[in-house]
Amino acid sequence: PGDTRDAARVRSAPAPVMDVARLCVCDLLVAQCDVNCCCDPDCSAEDFSLFTTCSVPVVTGDSQLCNQKAAVYSLDVEANPPERIFKLIDQVNPSIFCIHATNYKQALYLKSPEIPTPENFDQLLEKFGGATFRAEPDSWDLDTDAQNPPEANETSRYEYGVPVQTEDAFLRLPSPVVSSWCSDANPAGFLVNQATKCIRSVSVEKCDSIQALSMLFYINSSILAVPKSSQMVNITVQSIVVQSVNGMRTLLSSSDVLRLPMVLDELCINAVLGVNYHITHTDMGEIIEAAAAFVLGAISKEALSIEQSFEISFTQENTQAVPLSGNPGYVVGLPVRAGFQPQGYPFPAAFLSNKHSQLTILQSTSTQDCLAAQGARAPVLFGYNMISGCKLRITAAMKCQPLAQTLLDVLKGQSFPEYVASFGNSQAQDVLDWVPITQLHISEQMISYTLQSSCQIPVSLGIEVKWTKYGSLVNPQARIVNVTATITTTTLKQLPSGRERIIPITSSVVFTDISSPAEPSYKAWPTINIKLPFDFFYPFV
Amino acid sequence: SSQLSSLPLQILLYVNGIYYIFYFLATLAMIIYKSQVFSYPDDLLAPDLAVLFLMGILEVPRLYLGFKGNLTEAEAPLGLSLGLTVGSVVLCVYLLLWQTYVLWADVFLNAVLLSAYGLESGLKVTAIAAFVS
């Protein structure tokens, strides 16, 4: 009895409304009057008198039909109160290609969807169960099968972004997905330098069985030199750094021995805390070398999770990687490249541009004491205005001259560069691509009688970088035009003994855009220059 | 003796031949237009095209037999042509009423063709009657 009742109760979709007079697209609220909806049956005459226009003036079927009924709604604003006019008219399509009749029911109406029943459920699930539906699934499958073989021949080298393949799957770079927990399914892309940090849950008792804590997990499968080939590149261990429980790192002298995690004195030692892959490739997209540098550490008993960090970098063989700050214009956020010029200008001219001679400014520290903050410097990043400072405590016992020199070192750093690259990719050989840093001295107090006698100490360094937009209008490149370093000095007044003074010392970097407004210009049309020869009209002239 | 061949029939057959070429091309073009503009699934397009081509195939012997029968004053080819005309009429009625999409131009062309067939059939019957007696 239950089955027959269910069978009788097979639901069908509500029948589509075909009658133009009863169809109302703007009737959205049930049993309530929609504003400006003239076809809404829930609206009374008073509601109609408040409308301003009819949002749906005409309701018709397909306009391609030769002859059809149309419901026309309009508001008669002349009448007082305004009332709605409803007319049912015959709309005629004058074209000779209008549809006179059709024997295909679904031609002009949307198809009613099939109601799932136990019989057709599987077929419907197969057709519509996926993330995408295809109109003709069979023919498309044939096409993809035919395309596969020719594709395999083309990928005989790695391209940017293609996952680096290993024997079993892909070179994994564990990274956080959605949350901070490590996911091992993230493949490393060729030429995509990445650095990720993620958290892994650990337990000291099982630490030798957790695969992700062991060095073997990261180096056991060899990398394929080219995709889908049989040429393998083994991952060698480049270096091992052991981090002790208090954070001190020691570089091991021999990196041949594989150190596996084991439990020792309630600690799990030799657990992988970080891996740094270095992949060397040729310019043809083939991987020739792979090395991994490990940071091993110890996990204490109470720790439930550790943070692992992973990095991968790609270098081309026989090249020295020089990080560019833009190509060619500077990219906001990349360090401003600077350098020195060895003696012998103008011949030969070559700049030393290494990390130690970068343009840097003082980095504020938590202690805020200028004399204690030796060495902490932050690189100047293009486009980022920075200001930093410290406090100088002056006592009576301090001598002016050494203090001035110390402060100059604090402000300018150990090796303040002389030249700044005007483009992000300026080469050291191109002298003209480098802008000299102009050094200015401003004295805070222009009191003439004290200028010579007392000594001046620098209190602030302001670096102003003037840059301009260079190149085409649609893709302007940033180019540094002028760099000025201004040191402001002030007189150091002699303090009575026992007293002390605190002076703030500041250093700042400001980037100013001095681009002149650009005007688009177009190539001039070629002109035809016709000139007759001098004696064309000989002998008449 | 006076000729028994029907001149009106001859004229009508000649005009029918020319009109039919135009009709065939126009209907084919309209089916192509319909398949692009409207939703025309393959299992409905195939019968319509089949009917049109069948009608085209039938038309050639039908007209040839008509010409031959009328000019040689023989009733057998004319009778055969009449039989083929019946088939053509059926196909024409299909294209007029039971096509997937019947455009107004379709109605016009098919109506003209049907009236031509009707008139032809009448003239053929009278010609056969004249030849037999």
XYZ file of C-alpha atoms in Angstrom:
674
model
C 0.000 0.000 0.000
C 2.837 2.445 0.754
C 4.437 1.879 -2.649
C 1.299 2.510 -4.637
C 0.660 5.708 -2.738
C 4.184 6.899 -3.459
C 3.846 5.973 -7.106
C 0.617 7.903 -7.358
C 2.202 10.911 -5.718
C 4.974 11.401 -8.287
C 5.436 15.095 -8.352
C 5.647 16.951 -11.575
C 6.990 20.395 -12.115
C 4.388 23.158 -12.051
C 2.963 23.739 -15.513
C 4.496 26.735 -17.255
C 2.251 29.768 -17.549
C 1.603 30.493 -21.221
C -1.190 32.990 -20.901
C 0.183 36.438 -21.499
C -2.535 38.096 -19.442
C -1.589 36.149 -16.332
C 2.171 36.399 -16.667
C 3.874 38.969 -14.487
C 7.628 39.185 -14.260
C 7.786 41.924 -11.639
C 5.467 40.194 -9.193
C 8.117 39.109 -6.735
C 6.460 39.525 -3.365
C 3.807 36.966 -2.571
C 0.416 38.437 -1.551
C 1.923 41.913 -1.482
C 1.889 44.679 -4.024
C 5.231 45.237 -5.794
C 6.068 48.856 -6.404
C 5.616 50.054 -10.005
C 4.528 46.595 -11.104
C 1.432 47.215 -13.176
C 0.709 43.554 -13.834
C 0.751 42.492 -10.180
C -2.602 40.940 -9.264
C -2.058 41.769 -5.598
C -2.245 45.489 -6.266
C -5.484 47.365 -5.771
C -6.636 50.523 -7.528
C -5.293 52.662 -4.680
C -1.848 51.077 -5.082
C -1.935 51.812 -8.802
C -2.689 55.458 -8.111
C 0.645 55.731 -6.249
C 2.790 54.306 -9.032
C 4.972 56.587 -11.164
C 5.697 54.301 -14.155
C 5.130 50.751 -15.205
C 8.316 48.753 -14.842
C 7.001 46.091 -17.203
C 5.055 47.835 -19.975
C 4.520 44.881 -22.341
C 4.309 41.160 -21.793
C 4.608 39.123 -24.958
C 5.693 35.737 -26.012
C 8.501 35.271 -28.491
C 8.670 38.335 -30.720
C 9.548 36.152 -33.726
C 6.012 34.839 -33.981
C 3.904 36.275 -36.769
C 0.816 36.767 -34.724
C 0.605 36.771 -30.977
C -1.205 38.222 -28.076
C 0.446 40.930 -26.028
C -0.596 42.383 -22.709
C 0.070 46.096 -22.548
C 0.141 47.844 -19.188
C 0.290 51.586 -18.848
C -0.495 54.264 -16.336
C -2.940 56.966 -17.186
C -1.396 59.921 -15.371
C -3.961 62.374 -16.712
C -6.753 60.834 -14.717
C -7.139 61.781 -11.100
C -6.257 59.497 -9.319
C -3.877 57.809 -11.823
C -5.142 54.458 -12.918
C -3.680 51.458 -14.612
C -4.741 50.559 -18.119
C -4.587 46.972 -19.213
C -5.012 46.072 -22.868
C -4.776 42.751 -24.608
C -3.725 43.391 -28.168
C -2.676 41.337 -31.133
C 0.899 41.936 -32.005
C 1.877 41.345 -35.622
C 5.413 40.809 -36.788
C 5.663 42.234 -40.293
C 8.803 40.322 -41.308
C 8.382 37.588 -43.927
C 10.578 35.365 -41.794
C 8.285 35.435 -38.820
C 7.305 32.078 -37.357
C 3.887 31.173 -38.612
C 3.665 27.875 -36.758
C 5.963 25.513 -35.010
C 5.675 21.806 -34.444
C 8.464 21.746 -31.895
C 7.101 22.391 -28.454
C 10.329 23.456 -26.786
C 11.317 25.863 -29.511
C 9.907 28.965 -27.932
C 9.680 27.970 -24.302
C 12.190 26.886 -21.728
C 12.290 23.151 -21.248
C 10.699 21.841 -18.085
C 13.363 19.984 -16.158
C 12.999 16.267 -15.663
C 11.726 15.313 -12.250
C 14.070 12.726 -10.744
C 12.443 9.383 -10.172
C 14.048 6.160 -9.008
C 14.260 5.062 -12.644
C 16.054 8.010 -14.159
C 18.035 9.103 -11.101
C 21.279 7.408 -12.113
C 21.134 8.765 -15.618
C 20.426 12.291 -14.358
C 23.227 12.056 -11.802
C 25.672 11.013 -14.488
C 24.618 13.871 -16.712
C 24.324 16.650 -14.176
C 26.182 15.404 -11.134
C 29.537 16.922 -11.967
C 30.808 20.438 -11.568
C 30.158 21.201 -15.232
C 27.637 19.948 -17.743
C 28.505 19.376 -21.334
C 26.027 19.572 -24.161
C 27.505 16.683 -26.165
C 29.694 14.655 -23.822
C 30.452 11.872 -26.296
C 31.992 13.940 -29.029
C 34.098 15.909 -26.594
C 35.618 12.771 -25.129
C 36.748 11.729 -28.575
C 38.476 15.060 -29.117
C 40.438 14.971 -25.874
C 41.623 11.431 -26.581
C 42.912 12.491 -29.970
C 44.707 15.508 -28.559
C 46.673 13.713 -25.874
C 49.386 11.999 -27.937
C 50.612 15.112 -29.778
C 50.766 17.042 -26.524
C 53.186 14.571 -24.946
C 55.823 15.315 -27.556
C 55.733 19.050 -27.011
C 56.618 19.124 -23.299
C 60.216 18.091 -23.595
C 61.272 20.790 -21.205
C 59.978 22.566 -18.166
C 58.133 25.821 -18.558
C 57.475 28.490 -15.984
C 54.956 27.359 -13.425
C 54.882 23.718 -14.522
C 55.103 21.444 -11.447
C 58.533 19.891 -11.020
C 58.034 16.171 -11.521
C 59.726 13.451 -9.494
C 59.729 9.680 -9.775
C 56.439 9.137 -8.038
C 54.617 12.448 -8.200
C 55.737 16.041 -7.804
C 58.382 17.824 -5.801
C 56.498 18.788 -2.707
C 56.815 22.114 -0.970
C 54.583 21.839 2.091
C 52.635 25.010 2.544
C 49.653 26.227 4.494
C 46.343 25.781 2.727
C 43.321 27.614 4.125
C 44.622 27.307 7.711
C 48.244 27.334 8.893
C 48.570 23.532 8.947
C 51.007 22.037 6.488
C 49.622 20.436 3.393
C 51.979 18.129 1.558
C 50.131 18.321 -1.702
C 51.556 21.639 -2.888
C 53.844 21.068 -5.886
C 56.797 23.328 -6.532
C 56.516 25.193 -9.813
C 59.497 25.488 -12.129
C 61.207 28.887 -11.827
C 58.745 29.935 -9.143
C 60.798 30.954 -6.138
C 58.706 30.322 -3.094
C 59.129 30.507 0.647
C 56.440 29.037 2.849
C 55.960 28.478 6.567
C 53.454 26.143 8.054
C 52.636 24.339 11.266
C 52.767 20.584 11.649
C 51.329 18.651 14.540
C 53.868 16.380 16.191
C 54.188 14.138 19.159
C 57.543 13.239 20.639
C 56.669 9.557 21.183
C 55.912 8.968 17.530
C 58.505 11.347 16.140
C 60.485 8.725 14.287
C 57.386 7.503 12.510
C 56.167 10.906 11.317
C 57.448 11.035 7.757
C 57.477 14.783 7.410
C 60.022 15.167 10.218
C 62.618 12.993 8.534
C 65.201 14.161 6.003
C 64.485 11.154 3.805
C 60.992 12.382 3.043
C 62.387 15.391 1.262
C 65.209 13.838 -0.709
C 64.308 10.257 -1.423
C 62.534 10.669 -4.785
C 64.689 11.949 -7.615
C 63.593 14.779 -9.839
C 62.973 14.177 -13.515
C 65.295 16.319 -15.628
C 62.541 16.990 -18.145
C 58.871 16.147 -17.737
C 57.843 12.605 -18.649
C 61.431 11.463 -19.150
C 63.506 8.771 -17.540
C 66.489 10.973 -16.771
C 66.759 11.441 -13.013
C 68.487 14.042 -10.915
C 69.190 13.039 -7.339
C 68.653 15.571 -4.601
C 71.918 16.031 -2.736
C 72.235 17.326 0.778
C 73.995 20.646 0.560
C 74.347 21.468 4.251
C 72.840 20.601 7.586
C 72.358 23.169 10.303
C 71.453 21.914 13.737
C 69.354 24.187 15.889
C 69.541 23.661 19.599
C 66.629 23.996 21.979
C 67.562 27.588 22.889
C 67.684 28.611 19.255
C 71.404 28.548 18.524
C 72.291 27.196 15.117
C 75.427 25.283 14.249
C 76.528 24.323 10.772
C 77.654 20.713 10.619
C 80.947 20.109 8.891
C 79.968 16.845 7.232
C 76.674 16.706 5.430
C 77.008 13.224 4.020
C 75.505 11.406 6.958
C 71.772 11.192 6.883
C 70.408 12.105 10.277
C 67.082 10.573 11.038
C 64.825 11.664 13.880
C 65.065 9.687 17.086
C 63.946 10.028 20.674
C 66.688 10.972 23.125
C 66.142 12.100 26.722
C 62.511 13.059 26.196
C 63.485 15.108 23.176
C 63.059 14.269 19.559
C 66.273 15.235 17.824
C 67.083 15.546 14.139
C 63.588 16.683 13.311
C 63.388 18.717 10.129
C 62.566 22.338 10.901
C 63.337 23.783 7.507
C 64.354 22.765 4.025
C 65.868 25.050 1.421
C 65.930 23.604 -2.095
C 68.338 24.983 -4.691
C 67.619 23.818 -8.213
C 70.022 24.501 -11.059
C 68.637 24.442 -14.558
C 69.815 25.064 -18.083
C 68.423 27.760 -20.294
C 66.559 25.041 -22.234
C 64.342 24.238 -19.271
C 66.164 21.139 -18.106
C 67.011 20.515 -14.461
C 70.607 19.452 -13.963
C 71.207 19.735 -10.248
C 69.181 19.749 -7.090
C 70.437 20.380 -3.591
C 68.684 20.719 -0.271
C 69.904 22.523 2.822
C 68.342 21.315 6.040
C 67.747 22.861 9.426
C 67.334 20.129 11.995
C 66.123 20.767 15.469
C 64.925 19.187 18.632
C 61.311 18.945 19.718
C 60.571 18.948 23.402
C 58.004 16.685 25.029
C 55.444 19.403 25.651
C 55.398 20.658 22.076
C 52.295 19.649 20.186
C 53.203 21.376 16.966
C 56.266 22.838 15.280
C 56.660 25.437 12.604
C 58.444 24.284 9.490
C 59.721 26.635 6.828
C 60.423 25.690 3.237
C 62.061 27.551 0.443
C 62.910 26.792 -3.143
C 65.036 28.841 -5.504
C 66.052 28.298 -9.104
C 69.305 29.431 -10.663
C 70.474 29.035 -14.203
C 73.749 27.199 -14.647
C 76.906 29.273 -15.012
C 75.180 32.468 -14.025
C 75.317 34.559 -10.941
C 71.891 35.603 -9.825
C 71.638 39.331 -9.388
C 68.381 40.411 -7.874
C 66.917 43.183 -9.951
C 64.614 45.773 -8.537
C 62.583 46.124 -11.666
C 62.878 45.573 -15.333
C 63.472 48.270 -16.409
C 61.610 50.635 -14.108
C 61.718 50.207 -10.336
C 58.984 48.122 -8.812
C 57.445 49.515 -5.649
C 58.686 47.577 -2.662
C 61.987 46.372 -4.088
C 65.242 47.743 -2.678
C 66.893 50.719 -4.303
C 70.141 49.523 -5.841
C 73.215 51.533 -4.993
C 76.928 51.219 -5.370
C 80.353 52.766 -5.207
C 82.724 53.746 -7.886
C 86.303 52.700 -7.512
C 88.948 55.307 -8.187
C 89.774 55.970 -11.762
C 86.738 57.777 -13.030
C 85.976 58.039 -15.913
C 88.164 55.182 -17.159
C 87.515 52.430 -16.198
C 84.220 52.701 -14.467
C 82.604 49.757 -12.791
C 80.454 49.710 -9.712
C 80.561 47.366 -6.838
C 77.043 46.595 -5.965
C 76.776 44.124 -3.174
C 74.510 43.677 -0.230
C 76.725 45.636 2.108
C 76.650 48.774 0.041
C 72.902 48.968 -0.312
C 71.147 52.186 0.433
C 69.989 51.754 3.985
C 68.593 53.886 6.729
C 68.718 53.551 10.473
C 66.267 51.046 11.821
C 64.422 52.018 14.971
C 64.959 49.565 17.772
C 63.022 48.930 20.929
C 65.690 50.468 23.136
C 65.630 53.750 21.190
C 69.167 54.496 22.265
C 71.290 55.749 19.394
C 74.586 54.666 20.819
C 73.404 51.166 21.596
C 71.684 50.589 18.287
C 74.830 50.055 16.280
C 74.347 48.152 13.074
C 70.620 47.737 12.776
C 69.736 49.084 9.354
C 66.793 48.658 7.054
C 67.087 48.719 3.265
C 65.432 51.560 1.455
C 62.599 50.154 -0.606
C 61.478 52.037 -3.674
C 58.284 53.969 -3.213
C 58.073 53.477 0.526
C 58.634 56.636 2.501
C 60.256 55.742 5.762
C 61.124 57.581 8.891
C 63.079 56.185 11.767
C 65.000 57.515 14.664
C 66.543 57.115 18.030
C 67.177 59.161 21.141
C 70.568 60.482 22.039
C 71.388 61.043 25.661
C 73.987 63.758 26.019
C 75.871 64.092 29.274
C 78.311 66.811 30.239
C 81.254 64.465 29.918
C 80.757 63.788 26.200
C 83.228 65.276 23.797
C 81.738 66.929 20.764
C 83.978 65.773 17.925
C 83.862 62.002 18.536
C 80.148 62.280 19.213
C 79.596 63.984 15.868
C 81.488 61.215 14.082
C 79.548 58.482 15.897
C 76.267 60.104 15.053
C 77.274 60.392 11.416
C 77.996 56.672 11.406
C 74.701 55.932 13.084
C 72.795 58.001 10.546
C 74.627 57.028 7.405
C 75.772 53.566 8.201
C 79.113 51.945 7.666
C 79.341 52.345 3.900
C 77.033 54.954 2.542
C 76.891 54.511 -1.208
C 77.856 57.161 -3.730
C 75.656 56.213 -6.652
C 72.116 54.945 -7.061
C 70.892 52.965 -10.069
C 68.425 54.967 -12.069
C 66.645 51.894 -13.431
C 65.840 48.702 -11.604
C 67.974 46.694 -13.977
C 70.896 49.064 -14.481
C 74.067 47.163 -15.234
C 77.267 48.004 -13.453
C 79.054 48.695 -16.743
C 76.677 51.441 -17.856
C 78.000 54.523 -16.094
C 75.294 56.794 -17.364
C 72.576 54.672 -15.815
C 73.742 55.571 -12.327
C 72.788 58.747 -10.485
C 75.246 60.303 -8.005
C 73.979 61.011 -4.513
C 74.163 64.701 -3.763
C 75.169 65.410 -0.193
C 73.946 68.576 1.435
C 74.755 70.080 4.773
C 72.306 72.279 6.550
C 73.043 73.896 9.828
C 70.046 74.292 12.037
C 71.102 77.426 13.776
C 72.378 80.159 11.538
C 73.709 82.240 14.361
C 76.866 83.704 12.928
C 78.845 84.282 16.017
C 78.460 80.697 17.226
C 79.089 79.078 13.825
C 82.824 78.844 14.017
C 83.368 78.425 17.691
C 81.156 75.566 18.744
C 80.985 72.224 16.965
C 78.032 70.858 15.133
C 76.509 67.466 15.586
C 74.281 65.899 12.973
C 70.740 65.360 14.173
C 68.900 64.261 11.080
C 69.471 62.674 7.716
C 66.887 63.185 5.047
C 67.182 61.282 1.793
C 64.996 62.621 -0.949
C 64.667 60.468 -4.037
C 63.142 62.175 -7.019
C 61.777 59.843 -9.599
C 59.872 60.220 -12.807
C 57.695 58.122 -15.019
C 59.587 57.129 -18.117
C 58.594 55.439 -21.308
C 55.215 54.797 -22.837
C 51.987 56.224 -21.548
C 50.302 52.899 -21.019
C 53.212 51.244 -19.242
C 55.270 53.924 -17.491
C 58.483 52.814 -15.848
C 59.824 54.398 -12.688
C 63.220 55.956 -13.080
C 65.229 57.644 -10.349
C 66.444 61.038 -11.466
C 67.963 62.629 -8.422
C 68.954 61.545 -4.939
C 69.805 64.102 -2.292
C 71.020 63.257 1.187
C 70.663 66.191 3.545
C 72.400 66.204 6.887
C 71.068 68.722 9.342
C 73.418 69.696 12.118
C 72.875 71.636 15.273
C 75.144 73.259 17.780
C 75.982 71.275 20.809
C 75.693 73.580 23.787
C 77.919 72.800 26.649
C 75.975 71.359 29.513
C 76.628 72.103 33.163
C 78.084 69.049 34.845
C 75.634 66.511 36.137
C 72.911 67.521 33.738
C 71.934 65.538 30.739
C 69.831 66.185 27.677
C 67.958 63.935 25.303
C 67.986 64.865 21.639
C 65.926 63.019 19.070
C 67.837 61.853 15.982
C 65.815 61.126 12.893
C 66.462 59.757 9.453
C 63.923 59.660 6.696
C 63.509 58.657 3.105
C 61.004 60.408 0.875
C 60.149 59.465 -2.685
C 58.864 62.314 -4.797
C 57.273 61.860 -8.166
C 58.469 64.628 -10.446
C 57.031 63.285 -13.671
C 55.847 65.991 -15.984
C 52.274 65.544 -17.158
C 52.204 63.296 -20.196
C 50.512 64.148 -23.391
C 49.580 61.455 -25.766
C 50.967 62.091 -29.182
C 50.402 60.288 -32.374
C 52.650 59.652 -35.283
C 52.150 62.325 -37.892
C 50.577 61.195 -41.116
C 53.167 61.032 -43.850
C 52.842 63.987 -46.145
C 53.310 63.911 -49.830
C 55.860 66.411 -50.887
C 55.607 66.984 -54.552
C 57.667 69.648 -56.090
C 58.114 70.116 -59.743
C 61.627 70.372 -61.055
C 62.976 73.838 -61.623
C 62.922 73.708 -65.388
C 59.674 71.792 -65.819
C 58.040 74.354 -68.006
C 61.098 74.972 -70.183
C 60.986 76.593 -72.742
C 57.764 78.379 -71.883
C 59.050 79.904 -68.691
C -5.512 16.317 -87.201
C -5.426 18.934 -84.562
C -2.853 18.574 -81.906
C -3.912 16.997 -78.660
C -0.984 18.273 -76.641
C -2.106 20.782 -74.104
C -0.413 24.131 -74.479
C -1.379 25.426 -71.031
C 0.018 22.249 -69.496
C 3.256 22.753 -71.358
C 3.557 26.348 -70.207
C 2.711 25.379 -66.658
C 5.259 22.572 -66.623
C 7.940 24.927 -67.940
C 7.149 27.615 -65.385
C 6.935 24.961 -62.672
C 10.451 23.825 -63.493
C 11.881 27.310 -63.121
C 9.838 28.052 -60.031
C 10.871 24.792 -58.466
C 14.565 25.663 -58.710
C 13.885 28.930 -56.919
C 11.668 27.167 -54.385
C 14.284 24.517 -53.602
C 17.069 27.050 -53.061
C 14.877 29.353 -51.006
C 13.602 26.566 -48.764
C 17.100 25.202 -48.270
C 18.377 28.674 -47.372
C 15.549 29.156 -44.922
C 16.231 25.827 -43.238
C 19.854 26.890 -42.813
C 18.697 30.246 -41.415
C 16.324 28.524 -39.005
C 19.018 26.155 -37.796
C 21.235 29.115 -36.919
C 18.683 31.438 -35.402
C 16.403 29.006 -33.623
C 16.970 25.938 -31.578
C 16.917 23.192 -34.198
C 18.053 19.843 -32.814
C 19.595 17.387 -35.260
C 16.851 14.801 -34.937
C 14.310 17.327 -36.197
C 16.535 18.899 -38.831
C 17.221 15.574 -40.551
C 13.617 14.720 -41.534
C 12.980 18.243 -42.848
C 16.072 18.164 -45.029
C 15.268 14.612 -46.162
C 11.795 15.650 -47.262
C 13.152 18.603 -49.212
C 15.760 16.549 -51.040
C 13.313 13.757 -51.731
C 10.972 16.266 -53.272
C 13.823 17.568 -55.394
C 14.675 14.053 -56.573
C 11.039 13.365 -57.418
C 10.607 16.611 -59.332
C 13.084 15.808 -62.093
C 11.416 12.616 -63.421
C 8.035 14.108 -62.742
C 8.678 17.093 -64.999
C 10.514 15.031 -67.606
C 7.688 12.518 -67.866
C 5.199 15.368 -68.002
C 7.011 17.042 -70.886
C 7.492 13.792 -72.754
C 3.939 12.607 -72.235
C 2.421 15.882 -73.311
C 4.616 16.354 -76.375
C 4.373 12.757 -77.620
C 0.681 12.694 -76.704
C 1.234 9.457 -74.796
C -0.878 8.831 -71.742
C 1.443 6.415 -69.962
C 4.219 8.891 -69.096
C 1.627 11.503 -68.278
C -0.118 9.082 -65.955
C 3.190 8.256 -64.284
C 3.883 11.942 -63.882
C 0.488 12.362 -62.268
C 1.334 9.641 -59.805
C 4.618 11.342 -58.934
C 2.740 14.603 -58.530
C 0.666 13.006 -55.798
C 3.863 12.163 -53.932
C 5.175 15.689 -54.416
C 1.911 17.098 -53.104
C 2.213 15.016 -49.949
C 5.749 16.223 -49.379
C 4.719 19.788 -50.075
C 1.902 19.530 -47.545
C 4.415 18.192 -45.010
C 6.634 21.217 -45.558
C 3.630 23.481 -45.257
C 2.119 22.024 -42.085
C 4.462 19.664 -40.269
C 7.877 21.273 -40.576
C 9.590 22.135 -37.308
C 9.351 25.832 -37.961
C 6.958 27.170 -40.553
C 7.824 30.724 -41.436
C 5.483 32.985 -43.283
C 7.707 32.807 -46.340
C 7.459 28.997 -46.150
C 3.692 29.231 -46.163
C 3.731 31.478 -49.210
C 6.166 29.392 -51.262
C 4.466 26.116 -50.455
C 1.027 27.522 -51.171
C 2.148 28.703 -54.588
C 3.714 25.303 -55.301
C 0.608 23.485 -54.146
C -1.631 25.577 -56.361
C 0.712 24.933 -59.275
C 0.551 21.188 -58.596
C -3.200 21.328 -58.329
C -3.585 23.167 -61.612
C -1.093 20.837 -63.293
C -2.914 17.764 -62.086
C -6.180 19.105 -63.478
C -4.590 19.860 -66.835
C -2.909 16.446 -66.950
C -6.178 14.680 -66.326
C -7.826 16.587 -69.178
C -4.852 15.872 -71.436
C -4.975 12.152 -70.642
C -8.693 12.172 -71.329
C -7.996 13.882 -74.640
C -5.231 11.418 -75.573
C -7.216 8.336 -74.652
C -10.322 9.257 -76.532
